Amino acid sequence: MRLEKGMPMKKDIYSLCFMCSVRCPIKVSVENGQVKWIEGNPHVPGIEGSLCPRGAAGLALLNDSERLQTPMIQTGPRGSGAWRKASWDEALDLVAERLKRVVETHGPHSVVMGERTNLGTHVSKTFMKALGSPNHFTHDALCKGSVNTACRSLFGYTDAQLGMDYKNARQIVLYGRNIFESIEVKVVQAVLDAMSKGAKLTSIDPRVSVTSTKADRYWMIRPGTDLALNYALMHVILKENLYDAKFVDRWVLGLPELRDFVRPYTPEWAEKETGIPADEIVSFAREVSKDKPHVIFHMGYRGAHHVNEIYLRRSILMLNVLLGSIESEGGYFFKKGPGEVGRKPARKLNEQDLPKVDVVRFDKVGTADLPLPDASHGVPQMLPFAILNEDPYPIKALIANRIDPLMSMPDSNFTKEALKKLDLIVSIDINYSDIAWYSDVILPESIYLERTDCPQQANGLKPQMFLRKQAVPPRYDTRPAGLILKQLAERLGFGQYFPYESMEDLVRWQLEGTGFTLEDFDKKGFVSYTDKPLFWDRNEGLKLKTPSKKIELVSSLLEDAGYRSFPAYEATASREEGQFRLTVGRCALHTHVSTQNNPYLRELVPENVLWINSRSAASLGVRDGGYVEIASKCGSGTIKAYVTDLIHPESVFMLHGFGHEAEWATRCFSKGVSDSVLQENISDKVGGSPALHDTFVSVKAA
């Protein structure tokens, strides 16, 4: 289009959303430096213009007067709200000076950095390694650490290296996975496409979620008993020889041991534990087996429910293995990278020759205490224990990059007590999160519409690379985290590991050797390494990373660490009179703890409520819409009740992410109750995830 003098400057920029961690490809329409519209990238199959409510609310985030606008320094006690504005030089100089003091006194390992995994995580890891600290962690373990470990125990690959071919599936089985509310646009479209072609959807959940209402089969399972159900399903599949014998014989180790193990776990036994009729378990096992290998038993995204979480996630994956739905259309596949077609991925800063760090991690991952969790992400919920006990050494400084330990880790009161012992807390954030409010210094990050980011290496059946590109200048005095960390590194004496002056410079450095340039992303927002789907040969071509090069039901990873591959089932703990198992989850309008102050989204869901079964509510004198007091061993709060038959009577449910304490986030301040205040900090010590659904609460009318 030719622009005449005086005509408004219009342009479309292809980028990546960051209103949640999915990073959906988007098209941003800009006019005279203002974002006028955001929609899904029309060039991406499965997206084709679609966007979820959170993505649409990026406009409100851009123009939000309550987001962080300038560096801030706390002048009073932490959490007091006694802030003063500072220049970037003053704030960065102060952080660098105090970090130097901590390092000189306690060593570099006394500094910890946590972050929500993002496209620049390699920058953060480089910063910490150059500093001399092993203590970088991400939110991943809080969400799916045990899923990661379960995948590695079977295949040698992490969960992030596995994908699911939803659109060609004939059976999709979800264990609390609320796909239609925890929205991934491309996944939702693929599931709907599969269902339109006749695929059956099964939802197994103590609560009737939106996903449950769309399912062909819904089981209101007794909370905490999913593992019992899976053992019974395997019992039927193996007893009746319904498994994919050709695939299992070729690729699987440990079938005889599994067959012997599940023999006592009959459907009749499982019915008593789960509440699901035995005949339904049998008929379901037979039904899904007929559709093998085009079956997906979803391994879960948030796999952080119980102290035996790794065994639940292994059992889900083992059902897929038995039905041969590995590296198959309509099943699981191993994500292929550019190396499969003789190409190179974007390089990362942490691939440089960095100083070697031999100190044990703060969470003791890799030691006898926690031998199996993935050190790439760590075990964040161990942080308050490490600080308070000074074990394995004193921790004195925390840098929180877009992660909120106070609202994301269980038992926030316990975490807050630990944070009091720190000499320095720094937040890199876009909002007044609770941890930012409790920090000494806030370094404000430009939001995703205001910055270019590192390339996204999107491995899959067709490996691609996407780019988040700056759409408009920053509204306020903010900077990309990649520049913030570089400028801190320069003040601390190791700026040589950050060979760029702008984010565009960094992207060009990363793209060297890939065959692509920064300009190649302008047309569609992504580039492709191949246009052909890459499946491995199921007869001879699976490139498994286990020591045996087989799928290990009897896992060398577990057994070598002293853990059993098939531990005996332990009955779910019985609740005391008047107590309920606390379950938590998400809705389509909010992302974890980060969007509750968004003007658009807050209007739609302003606070959380407590789902409670009608019979349970009646016995307690609780009425729908009335306030209740909810309490655990760790904390308490007052919340509105939602009385319904759509939840198991042994359970209550609330949305995650409410009950914010940062007063300058006025729209969400003190709205609802934070689940992290109630949850006990207990973990699956084998897999690494916290056990967020193993807390019992009492409820009474307020």
XYZ file of C-alpha atoms in Angstrom:
702
model
C 0.000 0.000 0.000
C 1.298 3.455 -0.905
C 1.088 6.022 1.880
C 0.235 9.562 0.832
C 1.325 12.530 2.917
C -0.910 12.901 5.957
C -2.211 9.324 5.803
C -1.859 7.282 8.996
C 1.065 4.857 9.086
C -0.328 1.334 9.284
C 1.555 -1.936 9.520
C 1.052 -5.533 10.582
C 3.743 -7.154 12.692
C 3.970 -10.895 13.270
C 4.987 -11.792 16.787
C 4.303 -14.122 19.727
C 1.820 -13.554 22.504
C 3.029 -13.698 26.100
C -0.191 -13.357 28.030
C 0.539 -16.946 29.063
C 3.392 -19.421 28.584
C 2.018 -20.992 25.388
C 3.333 -18.169 23.137
C 0.693 -18.394 20.417
C 1.721 -16.761 17.121
C -0.077 -13.422 16.626
C -0.539 -10.605 14.146
C -0.383 -7.128 15.684
C -1.976 -4.272 13.727
C -0.261 -0.966 14.470
C -1.281 2.552 13.437
C 0.811 5.608 14.295
C 2.640 3.736 17.040
C -0.558 2.439 18.656
C -1.693 -1.178 18.724
C -5.165 -1.242 17.211
C -5.831 -4.968 17.048
C -4.308 -8.323 17.980
C -5.347 -11.602 16.386
C -3.898 -15.045 15.819
C -1.334 -15.389 13.052
C -3.380 -16.271 9.926
C -0.390 -18.075 8.354
C -0.122 -20.699 11.127
C -2.254 -23.837 10.613
C -4.414 -24.477 13.652
C -4.255 -20.801 14.669
C -5.521 -19.050 11.525
C -6.596 -15.853 13.248
C -7.849 -17.402 16.497
C -6.943 -15.894 19.851
C -7.981 -16.656 23.414
C -9.424 -14.025 25.801
C -6.075 -13.520 27.511
C -4.394 -12.823 24.191
C -7.043 -10.258 23.293
C -6.485 -8.572 26.662
C -2.911 -7.738 25.654
C -4.297 -4.391 24.539
C -5.385 -3.644 28.086
C -1.978 -4.682 29.443
C -0.181 -2.362 27.031
C -2.183 0.644 28.162
C -2.491 -0.305 31.841
C -1.597 2.636 34.094
C -1.073 0.229 37.015
C 1.719 -1.815 35.484
C 5.324 -1.088 36.409
C 6.552 2.104 34.763
C 10.004 2.863 36.150
C 12.645 1.321 38.437
C 11.541 1.410 42.079
C 13.480 1.226 45.338
C 11.863 0.220 48.622
C 12.531 2.803 51.356
C 10.634 1.122 54.191
C 10.123 -2.430 55.448
C 9.462 -5.040 52.785
C 5.824 -5.122 51.832
C 5.123 -1.660 53.275
C 4.643 -0.009 49.891
C 7.172 2.718 50.703
C 8.501 3.062 47.160
C 10.440 5.799 45.435
C 11.196 6.106 41.749
C 14.766 5.676 40.587
C 16.727 6.017 37.377
C 18.006 2.901 35.658
C 21.597 3.757 36.527
C 20.770 4.194 40.210
C 18.730 0.997 40.411
C 21.240 -1.142 38.512
C 24.181 0.318 40.451
C 22.410 -0.430 43.735
C 21.597 -4.029 42.765
C 25.148 -4.645 41.507
C 26.694 -3.139 44.641
C 24.541 -5.247 46.975
C 25.106 -8.402 44.934
C 28.860 -7.822 45.131
C 28.583 -7.495 48.899
C 26.615 -10.763 49.159
C 29.068 -12.609 46.902
C 32.134 -11.311 48.771
C 30.661 -12.317 52.134
C 28.874 -15.582 51.378
C 30.070 -16.675 47.943
C 28.298 -16.550 44.559
C 26.261 -19.670 45.381
C 24.370 -17.613 47.976
C 22.543 -15.927 45.065
C 19.451 -17.617 43.600
C 17.521 -16.667 40.475
C 14.066 -17.987 39.663
C 11.983 -17.287 36.615
C 8.999 -18.299 34.567
C 10.600 -20.176 31.686
C 10.772 -17.849 28.692
C 12.569 -17.321 25.395
C 15.456 -15.624 27.201
C 15.996 -18.282 29.867
C 19.397 -19.031 28.315
C 20.361 -15.399 29.117
C 19.438 -15.879 32.782
C 21.317 -19.180 32.996
C 24.369 -17.502 31.477
C 24.141 -14.700 34.025
C 24.046 -17.105 36.964
C 26.823 -19.337 35.675
C 29.053 -16.351 34.925
C 28.351 -15.122 38.453
C 29.479 -18.522 39.758
C 26.164 -19.797 41.120
C 24.407 -23.076 40.217
C 21.165 -21.731 41.618
C 18.877 -21.024 38.692
C 15.371 -22.483 38.806
C 12.203 -22.152 36.733
C 8.491 -22.490 37.381
C 8.420 -25.757 35.409
C 8.999 -28.012 38.413
C 6.166 -26.290 40.300
C 3.937 -27.226 37.396
C 5.271 -30.410 35.822
C 8.532 -31.536 37.366
C 7.177 -35.010 38.046
C 5.873 -35.296 34.475
C 9.395 -34.458 33.292
C 10.937 -37.160 35.491
C 8.284 -39.713 34.517
C 9.002 -39.166 30.824
C 12.739 -39.505 31.333
C 12.206 -42.709 33.326
C 10.458 -44.332 30.363
C 11.943 -42.771 27.238
C 15.027 -40.799 28.249
C 13.297 -37.666 26.928
C 11.677 -34.883 28.943
C 7.997 -34.037 28.658
C 8.941 -30.952 26.620
C 10.446 -33.260 23.990
C 7.180 -35.159 23.481
C 4.180 -34.003 21.492
C 0.674 -35.288 20.811
C -1.016 -35.601 17.425
C -4.488 -34.626 18.620
C -6.124 -34.102 15.242
C -5.615 -37.746 14.180
C -6.521 -39.301 17.529
C -9.563 -41.509 17.940
C -9.539 -41.519 21.741
C -8.336 -38.655 23.988
C -8.290 -39.301 27.731
C -7.780 -36.428 30.173
C -6.943 -36.705 33.880
C -8.000 -33.308 35.214
C -6.491 -31.710 32.095
C -8.924 -28.867 31.464
C -8.053 -28.235 27.816
C -10.995 -25.967 27.045
C -10.213 -23.581 29.911
C -6.417 -23.789 30.142
C -6.424 -22.669 26.554
C -3.778 -23.521 24.003
C -5.461 -22.299 20.838
C -3.777 -24.754 18.473
C -4.445 -27.708 20.780
C -8.091 -26.752 21.278
C -8.620 -26.487 17.533
C -6.922 -29.859 16.970
C -9.053 -31.566 19.637
C -12.225 -30.084 18.179
C -11.155 -31.218 14.709
C -10.588 -34.749 16.000
C -13.973 -34.792 17.751
C -15.689 -33.573 14.576
C -14.218 -36.639 12.848
C -15.551 -38.985 15.519
C -12.834 -39.041 18.180
C -14.078 -39.760 21.706
C -13.098 -37.504 24.596
C -12.970 -38.832 28.167
C -12.666 -36.488 31.155
C -11.654 -37.887 34.539
C -11.952 -35.189 37.210
C -13.464 -34.727 40.690
C -15.049 -31.526 39.301
C -17.180 -30.955 36.224
C -14.978 -28.523 34.317
C -15.902 -26.926 30.993
C -13.851 -29.692 29.354
C -15.897 -32.304 31.209
C -19.114 -30.863 29.752
C -17.741 -31.368 26.232
C -16.620 -34.953 26.842
C -18.266 -38.115 25.535
C -17.503 -39.794 28.868
C -17.110 -38.127 32.262
C -16.079 -39.857 35.463
C -16.340 -37.962 38.737
C -13.453 -39.838 40.287
C -12.787 -39.788 43.996
C -9.990 -37.214 44.411
C -6.508 -38.679 44.656
C -7.325 -42.113 43.198
C -6.379 -41.773 39.510
C -3.460 -44.170 39.982
C -5.843 -46.905 41.184
C -7.923 -46.460 38.044
C -4.859 -46.784 35.820
C -3.612 -49.915 37.534
C -7.044 -51.467 36.920
C -7.027 -50.387 33.259
C -3.611 -51.996 32.789
C -4.898 -55.096 34.577
C -7.675 -55.485 31.985
C -5.483 -54.645 28.981
C -2.848 -57.196 29.986
C -5.230 -59.889 31.231
C -7.188 -59.800 27.975
C -4.104 -59.257 25.778
C -5.517 -56.021 24.356
C -2.109 -54.387 24.051
C -0.080 -53.787 20.872
C 2.025 -56.952 21.044
C 4.183 -56.169 18.015
C 5.175 -52.740 19.300
C 5.658 -53.873 22.903
C 7.736 -56.900 21.944
C 10.024 -54.729 19.832
C 10.480 -51.693 22.022
C 9.458 -52.320 25.636
C 11.357 -53.704 28.618
C 9.565 -54.874 31.746
C 6.236 -56.205 30.486
C 6.352 -59.462 32.541
C 7.101 -57.472 35.692
C 4.247 -55.054 34.987
C 1.855 -57.928 34.250
C 2.664 -59.560 37.598
C 2.399 -56.238 39.410
C -1.084 -55.241 38.188
C -2.596 -58.699 38.597
C -4.098 -57.907 42.060
C -5.438 -54.511 40.955
C -8.759 -55.635 39.537
C -11.569 -53.335 38.361
C -13.595 -54.488 41.379
C -10.773 -53.349 43.682
C -10.507 -50.038 41.817
C -14.247 -49.415 42.093
C -13.984 -49.343 45.886
C -11.132 -46.847 45.720
C -12.264 -44.589 42.876
C -16.048 -44.834 42.887
C -16.024 -45.786 39.181
C -18.047 -48.953 38.467
C -15.922 -51.987 37.611
C -17.924 -52.812 34.490
C -17.310 -49.306 33.139
C -13.562 -49.696 33.693
C -13.589 -52.970 31.765
C -15.666 -51.649 28.867
C -13.513 -48.534 28.623
C -10.284 -50.569 28.470
C -11.759 -52.662 25.661
C -13.044 -49.611 23.787
C -9.785 -47.647 23.745
C -7.812 -50.775 22.857
C -9.841 -51.154 19.658
C -8.596 -47.729 18.533
C -4.904 -48.361 19.181
C -2.480 -46.844 18.339
C -4.523 -43.682 17.660
C -5.039 -43.080 21.383
C -3.819 -40.300 23.664
C -3.871 -40.780 27.407
C -2.801 -37.207 28.156
C 0.242 -37.137 30.453
C -0.971 -33.849 31.920
C 0.453 -30.381 31.955
C 0.273 -29.455 35.622
C 1.446 -32.708 37.164
C 1.765 -31.447 40.732
C -1.032 -33.034 42.703
C 0.201 -35.772 45.034
C 3.286 -37.136 46.766
C 3.156 -40.161 44.421
C 2.770 -37.943 41.344
C 5.563 -39.534 39.324
C 3.862 -42.916 39.524
C 0.532 -41.476 38.375
C 2.261 -39.821 35.405
C 4.236 -43.003 34.629
C 1.007 -45.014 34.682
C -0.605 -42.636 32.173
C 2.396 -42.914 29.874
C 2.510 -46.694 30.283
C -1.077 -46.949 29.024
C 0.067 -45.201 25.851
C 3.028 -47.551 25.582
C 0.863 -50.649 25.958
C -1.431 -49.443 23.171
C 1.520 -48.662 20.921
C 0.588 -44.991 20.667
C 4.210 -43.846 20.564
C 5.626 -42.232 17.410
C 2.293 -42.834 15.712
C -0.344 -40.714 14.023
C -3.043 -39.883 16.527
C -0.703 -40.666 19.425
C 2.537 -39.392 20.915
C 5.594 -38.397 18.913
C 9.110 -37.314 19.773
C 9.657 -33.721 18.705
C 12.101 -33.408 15.830
C 14.649 -30.610 15.692
C 16.516 -29.101 12.744
C 19.245 -31.723 13.124
C 16.809 -34.263 11.622
C 17.135 -32.458 8.282
C 20.814 -31.498 8.575
C 20.210 -27.976 9.864
C 21.114 -26.077 13.051
C 18.958 -24.473 15.739
C 19.432 -20.956 17.032
C 22.429 -20.905 19.345
C 22.183 -19.853 22.984
C 24.382 -17.793 25.270
C 24.790 -20.620 27.776
C 26.475 -22.714 25.077
C 29.546 -20.487 25.400
C 32.633 -21.518 27.324
C 31.458 -20.343 30.742
C 33.130 -20.688 34.151
C 32.649 -24.129 35.664
C 30.459 -24.237 38.775
C 30.913 -27.301 41.000
C 28.890 -26.220 44.047
C 25.803 -28.271 44.995
C 22.494 -26.605 44.181
C 20.407 -24.954 46.919
C 17.656 -27.578 46.392
C 20.188 -30.479 46.436
C 18.978 -31.741 43.055
C 21.496 -34.304 41.860
C 22.392 -35.432 45.380
C 21.093 -38.352 47.437
C 18.320 -36.086 48.737
C 16.805 -35.401 45.307
C 18.662 -37.501 42.742
C 16.137 -37.525 39.889
C 14.475 -34.125 39.295
C 15.755 -32.164 36.313
C 18.518 -29.729 37.321
C 17.644 -27.621 34.268
C 14.605 -26.462 36.232
C 15.378 -27.366 39.828
C 12.888 -27.851 42.656
C 11.761 -24.334 43.636
C 9.631 -25.289 46.643
C 12.830 -26.310 48.449
C 13.941 -22.659 48.529
C 12.333 -21.657 51.859
C 13.767 -24.759 53.542
C 17.244 -23.969 52.189
C 17.038 -20.356 53.377
C 15.699 -21.069 56.860
C 17.929 -24.073 57.547
C 20.992 -22.654 55.753
C 21.288 -26.090 54.217
C 23.388 -26.767 52.193
C 24.670 -23.197 52.821
C 23.296 -19.704 53.512
C 21.155 -18.165 50.770
C 21.258 -14.366 50.897
C 19.894 -12.948 47.618
C 17.000 -13.731 45.295
C 16.375 -12.422 41.795
C 12.799 -13.154 40.689
C 12.278 -12.801 36.933
C 8.548 -12.905 36.152
C 7.926 -15.557 38.807
C 6.143 -15.042 42.119
C 7.349 -17.437 44.829
C 4.790 -16.010 47.267
C 1.819 -17.001 45.121
C 3.224 -19.878 43.048
C 4.867 -21.977 45.758
C 2.803 -23.678 48.472
C 2.593 -22.193 51.984
C 3.228 -18.530 51.240
C 3.454 -17.664 54.958
C 6.341 -20.104 55.288
C 7.969 -18.640 52.181
C 7.573 -15.124 53.534
C 9.297 -16.107 56.775
C 12.209 -17.448 54.748
C 12.451 -14.312 52.605
C 12.963 -12.226 55.755
C 16.413 -13.792 56.085
C 17.578 -12.531 52.682
C 19.831 -9.501 52.332
C 18.491 -8.655 48.885
C 15.360 -9.359 46.838
C 15.179 -8.047 43.276
C 12.191 -8.414 40.945
C 12.235 -8.141 37.166
C 8.544 -7.914 36.337
C 5.830 -6.132 34.404
C 3.255 -5.888 37.214
C 3.147 -5.282 40.932
C 3.207 -8.980 41.735
C 3.317 -9.997 45.384
C 7.047 -10.764 45.183
C 7.685 -7.415 43.475
C 5.753 -5.716 46.274
C 7.936 -7.562 48.788
C 11.228 -6.761 46.997
C 13.967 -4.244 47.724
C 14.358 -3.175 44.100
C 12.045 -3.545 41.105
C 13.489 -3.502 37.592
C 10.519 -3.086 35.210
C 10.467 -5.174 32.051
C 8.926 -4.037 28.770
C 5.912 -6.173 27.879
C 5.938 -8.544 24.906
C 4.422 -5.964 22.527
C 7.261 -3.547 23.334
C 10.297 -5.766 22.802
C 11.984 -8.158 20.447
C 12.816 -11.480 22.083
C 15.075 -14.440 21.460
C 13.902 -16.890 18.764
C 11.538 -19.688 19.737
C 12.847 -23.045 18.544
C 9.579 -24.859 17.863
C 10.506 -28.523 17.461
C 7.830 -30.973 16.426
C 6.786 -33.071 13.463
C 7.793 -30.097 11.299
C 10.531 -28.136 13.106
C 10.120 -24.377 12.848
C 11.416 -21.201 14.425
C 9.254 -18.252 15.520
C 10.186 -14.715 16.538
C 8.604 -12.255 18.933
C 9.118 -8.886 17.277
C 8.673 -5.465 18.858
C 5.419 -3.880 17.701
C 5.481 -0.499 19.464
C 7.940 1.535 21.562
C 7.781 1.045 25.351
C 5.012 3.112 26.945
C 7.052 3.670 30.081
C 10.665 3.619 31.289
C 11.040 -0.151 30.918
C 13.614 -2.463 29.323
C 13.775 -6.067 28.052
C 15.069 -8.552 30.616
C 17.848 -9.542 28.198
C 19.230 -6.008 28.392
C 18.642 -5.675 32.133
C 20.745 -8.776 32.829
C 23.457 -7.698 30.380
C 23.718 -4.297 32.084
C 23.906 -5.953 35.501
C 26.584 -8.343 34.195
C 28.676 -5.408 32.971
C 28.537 -3.821 36.411
C 29.555 -7.120 37.995
C 32.532 -7.631 35.701
C 31.421 -10.382 33.311
C 29.768 -8.452 30.488
C 31.919 -10.307 27.929
C 29.432 -13.173 27.950
C 26.692 -10.914 26.565
C 27.928 -9.942 23.059
C 25.109 -7.618 22.027
C 23.881 -4.052 22.497
C 20.228 -4.618 21.639
C 17.820 -7.513 21.474
C 18.024 -7.380 17.689
C 21.803 -7.815 17.989
C 21.256 -10.866 20.188
C 18.794 -12.401 17.723
C 21.234 -11.916 14.837
C 23.978 -13.574 16.919
C 21.689 -16.502 17.694
C 20.701 -16.974 14.057
C 24.289 -17.304 12.840
C 24.678 -20.744 11.301
C 20.949 -21.469 11.022
C 20.617 -20.290 7.422
C 17.985 -17.744 8.457
C 18.144 -13.981 9.037
C 16.143 -11.592 11.181
C 14.379 -10.305 8.076
C 13.169 -13.802 7.133
C 10.559 -13.566 9.891
C 8.908 -10.415 8.530
C 6.621 -12.149 6.033
C 4.895 -14.715 8.270
C 6.500 -14.484 11.710
C 8.166 -17.892 11.414
C 10.474 -19.974 9.268
C 10.355 -23.720 8.573
C 13.143 -26.266 8.350
C 10.952 -28.697 6.399
C 7.386 -28.973 5.133
C 7.172 -32.741 5.642
C 6.087 -34.356 8.942
C 8.928 -36.365 10.449
C 7.886 -39.676 12.012
C 10.485 -42.266 12.918
C 10.175 -45.832 11.668
C 8.237 -47.717 14.365
C 9.886 -50.980 13.396
C 13.555 -50.006 13.604
C 13.890 -46.240 13.895
C 12.973 -45.143 17.453
C 15.879 -43.125 18.863
C 15.247 -43.670 22.549
C 17.602 -42.124 25.095
C 17.364 -44.696 27.865
C 20.500 -46.788 28.603
C 18.814 -49.829 27.047
C 17.571 -47.861 24.008
C 14.153 -49.296 24.851
C 11.054 -47.956 26.604
C 11.753 -48.937 30.194
C 8.691 -49.942 32.218
C 11.240 -51.244 34.700
C 13.197 -48.023 34.803
C 16.964 -47.916 35.168
C 16.627 -44.247 36.146
C 14.423 -45.127 39.110
C 16.000 -48.428 40.084
C 19.581 -47.080 40.014
C 18.494 -44.304 42.367
C 16.982 -46.815 44.801
C 13.318 -46.378 43.855
C 10.910 -49.086 42.738
C 9.441 -48.927 39.252
C 6.103 -50.293 40.498
C 5.425 -49.374 44.127
C 2.416 -50.944 45.796
C -0.660 -48.738 45.767
C -1.314 -46.895 49.022
C -4.925 -46.082 49.764
C -5.825 -42.413 49.614
C -5.826 -40.746 53.006
C -9.230 -40.567 54.629
C -10.479 -37.115 55.486
C -11.609 -36.163 58.934
C -15.186 -35.070 59.579
C -15.729 -31.603 58.124
C -12.542 -31.679 56.053
C -12.121 -31.634 52.289
C -9.279 -32.216 49.870
C -8.353 -28.849 48.352
C -8.113 -28.904 44.553
C -7.153 -25.950 42.388
C -7.113 -25.055 38.716
C -7.590 -22.431 36.057
C -10.245 -20.732 33.974
C -10.049 -19.427 30.417
C -9.724 -15.807 31.519
C -6.609 -15.807 33.713
C -3.001 -16.964 33.575
C -1.709 -18.308 36.873
C -1.070 -15.264 39.120
C -0.283 -12.667 36.461
C -3.510 -11.390 34.871
C -5.880 -10.776 37.772
C -5.248 -7.003 37.600
C -5.840 -6.798 33.847
C -8.815 -4.409 33.343
C -10.547 -6.562 30.724
C -10.031 -9.918 32.414
C -10.742 -8.658 35.908
C -14.122 -7.428 34.657
C -15.031 -10.972 33.626
C -13.592 -12.915 36.596
C -12.880 -10.528 39.494
C -12.300 -13.100 42.250
C -12.277 -16.798 42.955
C -15.021 -18.743 44.726
C -15.018 -22.046 46.574
C -16.812 -24.889 44.814
C -18.438 -27.166 47.408
C -20.811 -30.080 46.976
C -24.464 -29.349 47.712
C -24.847 -32.088 50.321
C -21.649 -31.065 52.064
C -22.730 -27.434 52.080
C -26.129 -28.289 53.525
C -24.555 -30.223 56.381
C -22.361 -27.222 57.204
C -25.059 -24.581 56.862
C -23.240 -23.026 53.892
C -25.399 -21.247 51.318
C -24.630 -20.461 47.705
C -23.040 -17.015 47.430
C -22.453 -16.781 51.160
C -19.007 -16.329 52.641
C -17.136 -19.219 54.239
C -13.975 -19.486 56.259
C -11.520 -21.959 54.784
C -8.510 -23.069 56.812
C -5.615 -25.530 56.692
C -2.570 -26.161 58.867
C -0.830 -23.311 57.029
C -3.314 -20.494 56.718
C -6.890 -19.371 56.267
C -9.110 -16.977 54.389
C -12.660 -15.888 53.679
C -14.179 -16.645 50.301
C -17.588 -16.853 48.627
C -19.106 -20.315 48.299
C -20.348 -21.772 45.029
C -22.704 -24.590 46.036
C -23.137 -27.200 43.316
C -23.620 -30.880 42.558
C -20.784 -30.637 40.016
C -17.971 -31.522 42.415
C -17.140 -34.651 44.386
C -18.346 -34.409 48.014
C -14.846 -35.130 49.365
C -13.330 -32.168 47.526
C -13.510 -28.392 47.288
C -12.108 -26.340 44.421
C -10.844 -22.806 43.862
C -9.174 -20.960 41.001
C -5.457 -20.400 41.387
C -4.023 -16.879 41.408
C -6.230 -14.707 43.599
C -5.787 -13.048 46.988
C -3.045 -10.607 45.902
C -1.345 -8.499 48.582
C 0.280 -5.828 46.373
C -1.795 -2.753 47.173
C -0.925 -0.789 44.036
C -2.484 -3.509 41.891
C -5.798 -2.068 43.000
C -8.155 -4.122 40.861
C -7.059 -7.488 42.276
C -5.797 -6.421 45.713
C -7.340 -8.624 48.401
C -9.878 -10.186 46.017
C -10.579 -13.806 46.860
C -8.199 -16.195 48.603
C -4.741 -17.363 47.560
C -4.520 -21.138 47.356
C -0.802 -20.902 48.207
C -1.724 -19.540 51.641
C -3.570 -22.800 52.321
C -1.368 -25.422 50.654
C 1.222 -27.337 52.649
C 4.749 -27.344 51.224
C 5.032 -31.078 50.649
C 6.476 -32.731 47.566
C 6.863 -35.769 45.415
C 10.520 -36.244 46.333
C 11.045 -38.737 43.489
C 9.637 -36.658 40.646
C 10.174 -33.151 41.983
C 6.731 -31.529 41.914
C 4.904 -30.109 44.913
C 1.825 -32.053 46.042
C -0.695 -29.240 45.604
C -3.767 -31.473 46.096
C -2.596 -33.250 49.239
C -3.776 -30.488 51.585
C -6.975 -30.922 53.588
C -9.022 -27.899 54.612
C -11.927 -27.213 56.920
C -14.849 -25.091 55.781
C -17.481 -23.286 57.831
C -19.956 -20.505 57.274
C -18.359 -17.134 57.979
